[in-house]
mmCIF file of C-alpha atoms in Angstrom:
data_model
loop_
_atom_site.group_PDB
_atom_site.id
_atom_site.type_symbol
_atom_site.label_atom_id
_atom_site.label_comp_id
_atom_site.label_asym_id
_atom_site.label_seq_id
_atom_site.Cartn_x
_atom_site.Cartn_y
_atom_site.Cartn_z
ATOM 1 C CA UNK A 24 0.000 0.000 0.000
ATOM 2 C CA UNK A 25 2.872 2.574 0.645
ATOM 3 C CA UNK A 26 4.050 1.920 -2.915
ATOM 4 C CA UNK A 27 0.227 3.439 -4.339
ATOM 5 C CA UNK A 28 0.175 6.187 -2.184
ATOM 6 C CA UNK A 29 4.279 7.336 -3.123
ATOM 7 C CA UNK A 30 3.205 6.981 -6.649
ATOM 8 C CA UNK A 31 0.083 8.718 -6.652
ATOM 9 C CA UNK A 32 2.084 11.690 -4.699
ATOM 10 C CA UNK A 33 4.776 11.677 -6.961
ATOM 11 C CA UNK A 34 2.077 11.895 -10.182
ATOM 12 C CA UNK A 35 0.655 14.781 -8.410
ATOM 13 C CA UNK A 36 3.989 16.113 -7.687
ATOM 14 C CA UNK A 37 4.577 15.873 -11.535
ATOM 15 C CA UNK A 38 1.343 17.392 -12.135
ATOM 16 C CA UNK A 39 2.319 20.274 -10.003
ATOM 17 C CA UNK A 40 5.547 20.668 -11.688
ATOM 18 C CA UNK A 41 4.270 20.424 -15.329
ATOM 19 C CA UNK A 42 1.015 23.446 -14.329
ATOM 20 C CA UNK A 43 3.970 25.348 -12.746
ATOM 21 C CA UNK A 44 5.964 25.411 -15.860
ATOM 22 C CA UNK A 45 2.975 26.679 -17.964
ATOM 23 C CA UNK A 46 2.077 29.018 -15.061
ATOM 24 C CA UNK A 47 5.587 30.843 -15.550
ATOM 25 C CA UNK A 48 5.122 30.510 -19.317
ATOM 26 C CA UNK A 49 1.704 32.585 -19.575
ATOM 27 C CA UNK A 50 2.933 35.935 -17.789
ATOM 28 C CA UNK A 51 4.367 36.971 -21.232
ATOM 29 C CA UNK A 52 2.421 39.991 -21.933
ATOM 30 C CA UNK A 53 3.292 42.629 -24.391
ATOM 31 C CA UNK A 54 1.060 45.209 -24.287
ATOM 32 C CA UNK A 55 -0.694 47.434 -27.455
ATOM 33 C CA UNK A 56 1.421 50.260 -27.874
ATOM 34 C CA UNK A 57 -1.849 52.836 -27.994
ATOM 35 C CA UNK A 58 -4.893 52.649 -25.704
ATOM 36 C CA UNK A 59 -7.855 50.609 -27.053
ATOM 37 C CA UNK A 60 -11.442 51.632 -26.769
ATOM 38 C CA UNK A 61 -13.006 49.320 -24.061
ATOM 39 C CA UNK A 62 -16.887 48.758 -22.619
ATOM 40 C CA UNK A 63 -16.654 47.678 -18.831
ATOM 41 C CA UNK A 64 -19.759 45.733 -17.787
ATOM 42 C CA UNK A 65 -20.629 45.237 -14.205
ATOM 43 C CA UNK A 66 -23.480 43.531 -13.635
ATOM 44 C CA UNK A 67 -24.667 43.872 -10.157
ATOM 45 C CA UNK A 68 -27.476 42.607 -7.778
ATOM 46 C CA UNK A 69 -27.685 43.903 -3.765
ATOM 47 C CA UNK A 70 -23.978 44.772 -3.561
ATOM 48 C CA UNK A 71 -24.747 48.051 -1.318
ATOM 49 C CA UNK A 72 -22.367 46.362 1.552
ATOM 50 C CA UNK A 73 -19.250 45.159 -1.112
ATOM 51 C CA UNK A 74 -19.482 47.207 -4.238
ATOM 52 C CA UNK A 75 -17.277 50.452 -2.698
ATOM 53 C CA UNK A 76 -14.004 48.956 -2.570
ATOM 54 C CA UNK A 77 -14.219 48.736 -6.551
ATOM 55 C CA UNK A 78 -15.834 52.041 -6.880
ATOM 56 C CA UNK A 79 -13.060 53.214 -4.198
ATOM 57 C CA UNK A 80 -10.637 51.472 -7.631
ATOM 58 C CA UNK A 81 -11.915 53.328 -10.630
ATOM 59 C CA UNK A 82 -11.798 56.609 -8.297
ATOM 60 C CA UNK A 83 -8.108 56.255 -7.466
ATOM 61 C CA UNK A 84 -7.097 55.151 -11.406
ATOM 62 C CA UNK A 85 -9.189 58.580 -12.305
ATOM 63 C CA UNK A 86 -7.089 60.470 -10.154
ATOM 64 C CA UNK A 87 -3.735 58.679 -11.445
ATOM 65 C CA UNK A 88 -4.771 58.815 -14.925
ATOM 66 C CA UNK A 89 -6.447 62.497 -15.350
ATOM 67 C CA UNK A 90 -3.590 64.047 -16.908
ATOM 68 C CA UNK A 91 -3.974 61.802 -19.786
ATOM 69 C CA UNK A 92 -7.061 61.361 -20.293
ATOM 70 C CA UNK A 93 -7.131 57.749 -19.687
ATOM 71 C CA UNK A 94 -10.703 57.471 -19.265
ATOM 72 C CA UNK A 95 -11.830 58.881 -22.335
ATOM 73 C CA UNK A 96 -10.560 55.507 -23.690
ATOM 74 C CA UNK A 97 -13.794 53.903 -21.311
ATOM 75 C CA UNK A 98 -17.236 53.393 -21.241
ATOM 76 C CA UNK A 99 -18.766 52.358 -17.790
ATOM 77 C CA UNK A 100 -21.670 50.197 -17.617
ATOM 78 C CA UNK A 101 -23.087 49.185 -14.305
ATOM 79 C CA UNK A 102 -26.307 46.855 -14.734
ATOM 80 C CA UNK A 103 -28.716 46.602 -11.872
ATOM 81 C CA UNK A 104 -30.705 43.279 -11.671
ATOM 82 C CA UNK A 105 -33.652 44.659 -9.791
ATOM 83 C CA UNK A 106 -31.696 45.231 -6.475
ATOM 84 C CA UNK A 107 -33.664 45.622 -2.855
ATOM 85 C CA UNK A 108 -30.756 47.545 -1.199
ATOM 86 C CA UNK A 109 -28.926 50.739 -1.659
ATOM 87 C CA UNK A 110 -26.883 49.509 -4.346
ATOM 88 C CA UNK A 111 -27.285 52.249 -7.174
ATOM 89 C CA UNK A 112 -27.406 54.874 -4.576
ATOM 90 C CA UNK A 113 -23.606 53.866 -3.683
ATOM 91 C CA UNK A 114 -22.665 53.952 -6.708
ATOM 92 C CA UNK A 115 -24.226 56.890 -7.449
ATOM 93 C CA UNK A 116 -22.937 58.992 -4.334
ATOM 94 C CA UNK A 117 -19.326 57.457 -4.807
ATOM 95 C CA UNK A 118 -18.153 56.989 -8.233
ATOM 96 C CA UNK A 119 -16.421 59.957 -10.063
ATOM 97 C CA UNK A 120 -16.039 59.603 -13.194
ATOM 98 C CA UNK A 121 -19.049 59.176 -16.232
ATOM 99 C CA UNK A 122 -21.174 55.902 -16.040
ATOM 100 C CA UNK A 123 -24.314 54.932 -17.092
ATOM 101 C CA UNK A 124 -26.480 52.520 -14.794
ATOM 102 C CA UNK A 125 -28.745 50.300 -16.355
ATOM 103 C CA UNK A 126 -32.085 48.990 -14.260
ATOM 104 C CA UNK A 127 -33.592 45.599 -15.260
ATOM 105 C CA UNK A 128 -37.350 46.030 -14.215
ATOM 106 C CA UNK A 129 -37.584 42.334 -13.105
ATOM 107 C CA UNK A 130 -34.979 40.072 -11.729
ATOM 108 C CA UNK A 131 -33.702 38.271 -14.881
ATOM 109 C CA UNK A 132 -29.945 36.727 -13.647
ATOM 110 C CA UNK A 133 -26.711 37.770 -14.457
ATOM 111 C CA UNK A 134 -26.197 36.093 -18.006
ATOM 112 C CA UNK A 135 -29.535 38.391 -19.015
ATOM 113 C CA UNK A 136 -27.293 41.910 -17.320
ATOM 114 C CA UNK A 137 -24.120 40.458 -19.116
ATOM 115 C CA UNK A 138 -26.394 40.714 -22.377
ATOM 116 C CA UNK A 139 -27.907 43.802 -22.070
ATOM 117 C CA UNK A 140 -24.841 44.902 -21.195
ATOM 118 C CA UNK A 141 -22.891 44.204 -24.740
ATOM 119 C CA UNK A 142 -25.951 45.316 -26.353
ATOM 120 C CA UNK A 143 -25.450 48.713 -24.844
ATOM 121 C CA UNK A 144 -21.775 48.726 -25.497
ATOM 122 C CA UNK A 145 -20.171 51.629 -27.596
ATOM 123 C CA UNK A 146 -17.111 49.717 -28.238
ATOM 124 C CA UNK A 147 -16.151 46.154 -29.724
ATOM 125 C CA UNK A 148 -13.804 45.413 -26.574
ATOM 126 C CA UNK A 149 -15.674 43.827 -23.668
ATOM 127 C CA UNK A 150 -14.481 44.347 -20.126
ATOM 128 C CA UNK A 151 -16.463 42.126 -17.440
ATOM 129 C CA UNK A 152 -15.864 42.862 -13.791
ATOM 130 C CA UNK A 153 -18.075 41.244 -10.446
ATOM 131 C CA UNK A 154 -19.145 44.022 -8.135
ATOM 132 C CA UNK A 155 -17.349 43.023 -5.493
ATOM 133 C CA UNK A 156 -13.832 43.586 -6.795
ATOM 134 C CA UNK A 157 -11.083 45.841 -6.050
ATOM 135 C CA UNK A 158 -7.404 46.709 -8.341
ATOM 136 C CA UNK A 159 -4.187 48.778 -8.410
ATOM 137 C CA UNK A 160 -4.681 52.095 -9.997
ATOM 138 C CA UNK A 161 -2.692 51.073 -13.280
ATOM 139 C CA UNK A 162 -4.985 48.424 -13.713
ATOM 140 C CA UNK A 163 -6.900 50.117 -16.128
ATOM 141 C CA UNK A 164 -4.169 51.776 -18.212
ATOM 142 C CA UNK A 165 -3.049 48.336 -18.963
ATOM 143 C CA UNK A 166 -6.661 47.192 -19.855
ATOM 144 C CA UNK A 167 -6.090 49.516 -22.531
ATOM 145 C CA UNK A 168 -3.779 48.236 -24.090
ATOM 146 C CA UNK A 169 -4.287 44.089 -23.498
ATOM 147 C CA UNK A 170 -4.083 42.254 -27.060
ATOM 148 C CA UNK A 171 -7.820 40.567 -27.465
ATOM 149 C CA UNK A 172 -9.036 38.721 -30.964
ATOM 150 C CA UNK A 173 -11.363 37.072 -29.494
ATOM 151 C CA UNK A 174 -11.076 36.238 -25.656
ATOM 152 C CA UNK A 175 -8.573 36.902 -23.061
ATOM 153 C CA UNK A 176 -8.525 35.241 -19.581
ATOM 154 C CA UNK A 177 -7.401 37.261 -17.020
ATOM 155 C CA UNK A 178 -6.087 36.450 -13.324
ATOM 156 C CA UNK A 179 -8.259 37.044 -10.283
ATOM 157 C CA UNK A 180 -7.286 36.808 -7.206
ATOM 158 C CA UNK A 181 -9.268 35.642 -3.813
ATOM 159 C CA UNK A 182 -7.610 36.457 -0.310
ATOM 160 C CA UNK A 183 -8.053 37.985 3.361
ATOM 161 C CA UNK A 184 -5.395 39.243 4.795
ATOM 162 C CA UNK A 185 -6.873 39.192 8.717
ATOM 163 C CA UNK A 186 -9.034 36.481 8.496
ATOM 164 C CA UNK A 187 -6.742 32.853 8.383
ATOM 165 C CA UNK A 188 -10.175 30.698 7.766
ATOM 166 C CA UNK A 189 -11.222 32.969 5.032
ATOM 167 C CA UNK A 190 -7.862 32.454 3.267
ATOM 168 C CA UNK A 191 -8.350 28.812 3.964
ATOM 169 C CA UNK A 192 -11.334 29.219 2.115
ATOM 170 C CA UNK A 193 -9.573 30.631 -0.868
ATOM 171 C CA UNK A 194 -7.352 27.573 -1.443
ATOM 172 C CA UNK A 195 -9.279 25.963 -4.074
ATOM 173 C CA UNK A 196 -9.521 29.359 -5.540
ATOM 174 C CA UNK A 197 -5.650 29.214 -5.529
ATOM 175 C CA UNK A 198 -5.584 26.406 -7.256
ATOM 176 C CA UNK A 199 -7.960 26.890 -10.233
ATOM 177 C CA UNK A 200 -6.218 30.280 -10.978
ATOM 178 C CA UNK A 201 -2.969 27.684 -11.028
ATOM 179 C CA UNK A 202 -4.762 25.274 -13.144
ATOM 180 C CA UNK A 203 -6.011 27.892 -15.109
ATOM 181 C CA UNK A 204 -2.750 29.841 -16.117
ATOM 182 C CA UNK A 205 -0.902 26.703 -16.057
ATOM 183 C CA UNK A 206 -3.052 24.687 -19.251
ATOM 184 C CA UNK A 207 -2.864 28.196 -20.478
ATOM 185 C CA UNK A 208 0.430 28.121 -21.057
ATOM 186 C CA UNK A 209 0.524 25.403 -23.165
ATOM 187 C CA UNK A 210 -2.477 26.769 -25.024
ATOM 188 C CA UNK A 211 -4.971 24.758 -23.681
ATOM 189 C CA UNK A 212 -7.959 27.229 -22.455
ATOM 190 C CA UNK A 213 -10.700 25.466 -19.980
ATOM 191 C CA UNK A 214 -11.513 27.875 -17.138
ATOM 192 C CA UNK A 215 -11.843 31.508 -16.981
ATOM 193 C CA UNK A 216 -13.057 33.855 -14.601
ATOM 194 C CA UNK A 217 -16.201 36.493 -15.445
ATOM 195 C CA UNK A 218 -14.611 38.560 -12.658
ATOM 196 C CA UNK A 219 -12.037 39.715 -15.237
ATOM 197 C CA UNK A 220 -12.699 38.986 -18.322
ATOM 198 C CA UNK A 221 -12.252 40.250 -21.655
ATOM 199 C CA UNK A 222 -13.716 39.867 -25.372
ATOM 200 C CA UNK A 223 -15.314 41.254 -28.079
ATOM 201 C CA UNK A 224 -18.740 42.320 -28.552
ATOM 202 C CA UNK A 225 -18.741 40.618 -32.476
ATOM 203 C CA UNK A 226 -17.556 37.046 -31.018
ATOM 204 C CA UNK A 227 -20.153 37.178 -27.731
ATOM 205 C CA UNK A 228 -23.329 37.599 -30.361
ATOM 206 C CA UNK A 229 -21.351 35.260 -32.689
ATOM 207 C CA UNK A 230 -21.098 32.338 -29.872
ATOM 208 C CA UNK A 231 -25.006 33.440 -28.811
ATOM 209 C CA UNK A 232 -25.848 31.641 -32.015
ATOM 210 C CA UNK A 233 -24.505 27.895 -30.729
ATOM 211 C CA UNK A 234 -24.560 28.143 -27.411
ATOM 212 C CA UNK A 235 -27.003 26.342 -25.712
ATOM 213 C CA UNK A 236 -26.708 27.181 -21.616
ATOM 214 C CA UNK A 237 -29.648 30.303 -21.290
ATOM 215 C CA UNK A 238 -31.759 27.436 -19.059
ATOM 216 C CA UNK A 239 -28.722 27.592 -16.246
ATOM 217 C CA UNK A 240 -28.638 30.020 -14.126
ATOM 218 C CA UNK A 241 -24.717 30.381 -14.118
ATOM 219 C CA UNK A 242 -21.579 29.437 -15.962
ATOM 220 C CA UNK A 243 -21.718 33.351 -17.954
ATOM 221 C CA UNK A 244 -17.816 33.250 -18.345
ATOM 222 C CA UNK A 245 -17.120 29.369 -19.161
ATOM 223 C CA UNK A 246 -19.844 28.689 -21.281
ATOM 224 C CA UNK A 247 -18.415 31.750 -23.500
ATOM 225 C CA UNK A 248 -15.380 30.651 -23.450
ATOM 226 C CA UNK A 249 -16.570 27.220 -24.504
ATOM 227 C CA UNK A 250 -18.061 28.826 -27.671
ATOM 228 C CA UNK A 251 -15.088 29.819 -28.395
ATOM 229 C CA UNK A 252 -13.452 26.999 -28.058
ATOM 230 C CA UNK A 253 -15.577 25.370 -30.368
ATOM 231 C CA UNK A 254 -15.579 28.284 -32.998
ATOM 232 C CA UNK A 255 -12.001 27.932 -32.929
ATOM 233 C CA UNK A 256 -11.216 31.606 -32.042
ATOM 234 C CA UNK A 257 -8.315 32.889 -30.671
ATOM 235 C CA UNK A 258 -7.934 33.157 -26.913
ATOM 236 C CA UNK A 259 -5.252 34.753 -25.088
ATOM 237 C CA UNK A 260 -4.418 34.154 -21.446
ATOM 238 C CA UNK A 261 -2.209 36.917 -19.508
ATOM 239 C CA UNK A 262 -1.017 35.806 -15.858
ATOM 240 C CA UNK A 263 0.294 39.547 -15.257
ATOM 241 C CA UNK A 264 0.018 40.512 -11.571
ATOM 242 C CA UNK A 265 -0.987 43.941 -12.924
ATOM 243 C CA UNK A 266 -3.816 42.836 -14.476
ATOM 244 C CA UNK A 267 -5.111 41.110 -11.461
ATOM 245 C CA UNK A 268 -8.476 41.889 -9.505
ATOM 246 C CA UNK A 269 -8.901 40.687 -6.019
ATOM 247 C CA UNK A 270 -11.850 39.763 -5.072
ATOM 248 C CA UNK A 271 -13.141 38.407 -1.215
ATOM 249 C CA UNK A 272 -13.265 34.968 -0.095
ATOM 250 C CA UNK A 273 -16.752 33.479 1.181
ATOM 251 C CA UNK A 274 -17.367 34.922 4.751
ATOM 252 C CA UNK A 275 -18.963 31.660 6.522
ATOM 253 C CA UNK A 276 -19.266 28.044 5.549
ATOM 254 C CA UNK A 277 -22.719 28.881 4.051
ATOM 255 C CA UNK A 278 -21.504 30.902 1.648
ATOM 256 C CA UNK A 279 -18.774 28.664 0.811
ATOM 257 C CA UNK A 280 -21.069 25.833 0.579
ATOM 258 C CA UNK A 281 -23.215 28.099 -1.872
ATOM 259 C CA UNK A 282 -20.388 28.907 -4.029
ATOM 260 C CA UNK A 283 -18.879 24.880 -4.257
ATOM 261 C CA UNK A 284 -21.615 23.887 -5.443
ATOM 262 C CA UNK A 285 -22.197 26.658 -8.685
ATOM 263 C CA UNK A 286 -19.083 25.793 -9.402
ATOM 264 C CA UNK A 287 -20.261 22.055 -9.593
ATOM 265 C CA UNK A 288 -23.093 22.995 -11.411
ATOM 266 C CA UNK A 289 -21.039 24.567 -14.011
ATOM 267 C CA UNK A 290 -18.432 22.005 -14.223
ATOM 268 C CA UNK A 291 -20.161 19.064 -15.351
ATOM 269 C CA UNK A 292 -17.652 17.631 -18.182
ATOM 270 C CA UNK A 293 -15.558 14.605 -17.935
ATOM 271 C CA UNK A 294 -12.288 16.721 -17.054
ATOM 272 C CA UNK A 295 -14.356 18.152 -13.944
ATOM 273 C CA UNK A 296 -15.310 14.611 -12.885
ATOM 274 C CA UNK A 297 -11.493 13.402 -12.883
ATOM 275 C CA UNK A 298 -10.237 16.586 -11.172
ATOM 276 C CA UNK A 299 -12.920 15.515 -8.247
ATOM 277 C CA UNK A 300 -12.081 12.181 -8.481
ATOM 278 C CA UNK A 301 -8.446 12.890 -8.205
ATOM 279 C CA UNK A 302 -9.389 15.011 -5.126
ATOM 280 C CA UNK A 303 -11.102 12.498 -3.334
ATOM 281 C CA UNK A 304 -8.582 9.919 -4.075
ATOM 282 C CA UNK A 305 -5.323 12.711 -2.659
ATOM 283 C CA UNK A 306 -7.484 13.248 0.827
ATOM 284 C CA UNK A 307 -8.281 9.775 0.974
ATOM 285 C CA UNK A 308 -4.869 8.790 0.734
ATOM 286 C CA UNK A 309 -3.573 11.794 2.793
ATOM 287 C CA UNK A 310 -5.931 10.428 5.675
ATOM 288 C CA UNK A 311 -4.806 6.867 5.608
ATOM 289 C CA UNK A 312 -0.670 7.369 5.641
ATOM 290 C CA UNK A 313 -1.936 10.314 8.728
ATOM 291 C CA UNK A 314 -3.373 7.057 9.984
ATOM 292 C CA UNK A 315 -0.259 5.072 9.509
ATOM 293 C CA UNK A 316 1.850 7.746 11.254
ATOM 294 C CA UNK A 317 -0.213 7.979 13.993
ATOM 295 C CA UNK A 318 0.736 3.751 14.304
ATOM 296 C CA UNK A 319 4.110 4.763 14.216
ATOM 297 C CA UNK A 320 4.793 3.782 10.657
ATOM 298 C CA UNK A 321 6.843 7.029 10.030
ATOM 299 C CA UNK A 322 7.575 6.191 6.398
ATOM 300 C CA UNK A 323 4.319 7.729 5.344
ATOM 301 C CA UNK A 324 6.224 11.286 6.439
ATOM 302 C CA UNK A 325 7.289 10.849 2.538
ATOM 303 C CA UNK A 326 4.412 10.439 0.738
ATOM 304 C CA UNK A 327 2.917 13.436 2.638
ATOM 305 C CA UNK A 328 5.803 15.426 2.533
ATOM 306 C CA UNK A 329 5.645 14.892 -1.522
ATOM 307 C CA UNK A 330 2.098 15.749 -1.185
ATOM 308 C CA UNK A 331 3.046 19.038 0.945
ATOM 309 C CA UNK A 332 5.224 20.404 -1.771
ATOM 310 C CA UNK A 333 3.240 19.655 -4.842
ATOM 311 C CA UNK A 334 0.723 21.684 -3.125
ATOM 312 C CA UNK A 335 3.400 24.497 -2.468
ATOM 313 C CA UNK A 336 4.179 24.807 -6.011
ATOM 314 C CA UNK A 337 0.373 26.142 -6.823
ATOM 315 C CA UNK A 338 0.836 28.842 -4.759
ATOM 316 C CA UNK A 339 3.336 31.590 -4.727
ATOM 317 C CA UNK A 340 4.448 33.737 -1.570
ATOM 318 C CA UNK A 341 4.846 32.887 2.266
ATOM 319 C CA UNK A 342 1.650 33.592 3.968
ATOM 320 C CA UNK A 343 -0.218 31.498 0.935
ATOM 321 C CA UNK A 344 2.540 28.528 1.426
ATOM 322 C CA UNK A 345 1.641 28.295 4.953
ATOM 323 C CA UNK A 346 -2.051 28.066 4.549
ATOM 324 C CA UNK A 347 -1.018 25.519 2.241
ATOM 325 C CA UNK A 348 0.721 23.672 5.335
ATOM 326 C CA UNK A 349 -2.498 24.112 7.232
ATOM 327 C CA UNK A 350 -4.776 23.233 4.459
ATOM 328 C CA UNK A 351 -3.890 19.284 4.926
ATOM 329 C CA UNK A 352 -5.320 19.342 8.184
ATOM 330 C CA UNK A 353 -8.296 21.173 7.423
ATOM 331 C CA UNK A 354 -9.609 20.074 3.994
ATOM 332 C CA UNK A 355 -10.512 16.410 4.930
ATOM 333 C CA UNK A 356 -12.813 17.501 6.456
ATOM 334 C CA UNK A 357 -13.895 20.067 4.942
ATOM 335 C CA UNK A 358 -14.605 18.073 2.002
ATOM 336 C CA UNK A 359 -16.381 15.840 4.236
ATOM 337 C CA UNK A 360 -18.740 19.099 5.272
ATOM 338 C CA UNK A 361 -19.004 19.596 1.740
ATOM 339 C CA UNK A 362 -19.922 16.594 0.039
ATOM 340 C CA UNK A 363 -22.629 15.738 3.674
ATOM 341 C CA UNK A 364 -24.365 19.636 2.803
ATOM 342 C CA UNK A 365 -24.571 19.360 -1.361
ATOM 343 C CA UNK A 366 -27.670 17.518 -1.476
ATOM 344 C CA UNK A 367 -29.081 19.634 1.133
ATOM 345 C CA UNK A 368 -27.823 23.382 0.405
ATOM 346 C CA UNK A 369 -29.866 25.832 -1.785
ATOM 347 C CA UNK A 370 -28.598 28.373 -3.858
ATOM 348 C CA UNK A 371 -31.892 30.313 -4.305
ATOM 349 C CA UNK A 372 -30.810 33.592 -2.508
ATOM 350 C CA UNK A 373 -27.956 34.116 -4.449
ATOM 351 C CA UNK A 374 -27.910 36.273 -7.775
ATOM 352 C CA UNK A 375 -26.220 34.555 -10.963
#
């Protein structure tokens, strides 16, 4: 038995190792040498309490930018899906710069806003960002001037800096932006992120005619990128830490019950069901050589310690590689929590 679980650590070590290499590979970004005319959709439903801290964004890349008229290069659209709370009135006591706000009469889900949202656009160039996130002021400069034919994926980043069960929250987050990046660069595009995403208004209404996903209630960003996929269009992936948005972990194990299982929902395909099998099997096996150890069979200290640093390779920076150490203690179970609450957790409340 010690020979399985050293192999299957050492495949996931080479796993690891192989995601890493294509991570390091898709930072190459050159960017347009002239600013590029760019529609910014936010689509936005009750975000009164977390929608400042990207207002508080724009404001300070306004202020940055003035002298050169960055933001004549922008058009701001901010969609509201029929929200109960204060939302528009935030955004309409805070945000400096010109924007146009958009009110759905009736509740009709986020795919509908993203819609009405490119139908509204000026510009060809499609910017998609959640309410909730925040950036560094020359975020938007470089926006500007990001190459996109067709699609490009952009990083997003999830973290709490005072809150150490929030980050451990964000750890499969971690790890999809490392999956992500890392098929990326070895142009292989399967996940993407609507949080920061960009594309062109031709190709969205070009994939509108084959997809086939308007029943679901989410999956906006990787059933587009699907389309394109099967269109055969070209996608570009940029892992450029200056054209990341951060963007809050869940706060409770509600809301990070709620979130597992959209992502489920919208990850249905036969790579998605090996990536959970191969997650089941890694805890599984992570909980029997903890077993062993605790029977004072201290060879299973390898296994685990391959295990440890295939799992340090997906993340980069110390406070991230520590939660990482933590994260073997705390995600058997968690995935226990997880897989017990699925059948019996209900998404209804939350806007897609």
């Amino acid at each position: 038995m010690f020979n399985i679980v050293l192999v299957f650590f050492l495949i996931q070590l080479t796993v690891s190792i192989v995601l890493y290499v294509g991570y390091i590979r898709s930072k190459k970004f050159r960017p347009l040498n002239t600013p590029q005319n760019t529609t910014i959709i936010v689509p936005f439903k009750n975000e009164a309490e977390r929608i400042l801290p990207l207002i508080q964004s724009i404001n300070k890349s306004a202020i940055a930018y003035k002298k050169i008229s960055l933001f004549s290069h922008f058009q701001f659209i901010f969609i509201d899906d029929h929200s109960q709370d204060d939302s528009v009135e935030v955004i309409l006591n805070n945000l400096d710069i010109s924007f146009q706000i958009v009110r759905l009469r009736n509740t009709k889900g986020k795919k509908y806003a993203i819609k009405k949202g490119v139908e509204l656009s000026s510009y060809n160039r499609i910017l998609t960002l959640d309410a909730d996130v925040k950036f560094e002021e020359n975020y938007l400069d470089l926006i500007s001037k990001t190459p996109c034919d067709a699609l490009t994926i952009l990083p997003v980043n999830m973290t709490s800096k005072k809150n150490i069960l929030r980050q451990l929250f964000s750890v499969e987050f971690w790890f999809l932006q490392r999956l992500t990046f890392g098929l990326s660069g070895f142009k292989k595009y399967f996940l993407c992120n609507g949080a920061n995403l960009l594309f062109t208004k031709s190709v969205f209404n070009q994939t509108l005619k084959t997809r086939q996903d308007a029943n679901l209630a989410s999956g906006d960003d990787l059933f587009l990128l699907q389309s394109v996929n099967t269109l055969k269009l070209p996608i570009n992936a940029f892992n450029t830490p200056q054209l990341t948005v951060t963007t809050p972990p869940p706060f409770n194990i509600t809301t990070l019950i709620n979130q597992r299982k959209r992502w489920i929902t919208k990850m249905k395909d036969l790579s998605s069901v090996f990536g959970g099998l191969f997650i089941l099997i890694s805890n599984g096996l992570l909980i029997f050589s903890l077993y062993k150890i605790v029977n004072f069979e201290n060879i299973y200290f390898i296994p685990i310690g391959i295990k440890i640093l295939s799992e340090l390779l997906s993340v980069n920076g110390l406070r991230k590689k520590i939660i990482i150490i933590l994260h073997q203690l705390y995600y058997p179970i968690y995935l226990g929590i997880i897989l017990f609450s699925l059948p019996f957790c209900s998404t209804e409340k939350k806007w897609h």
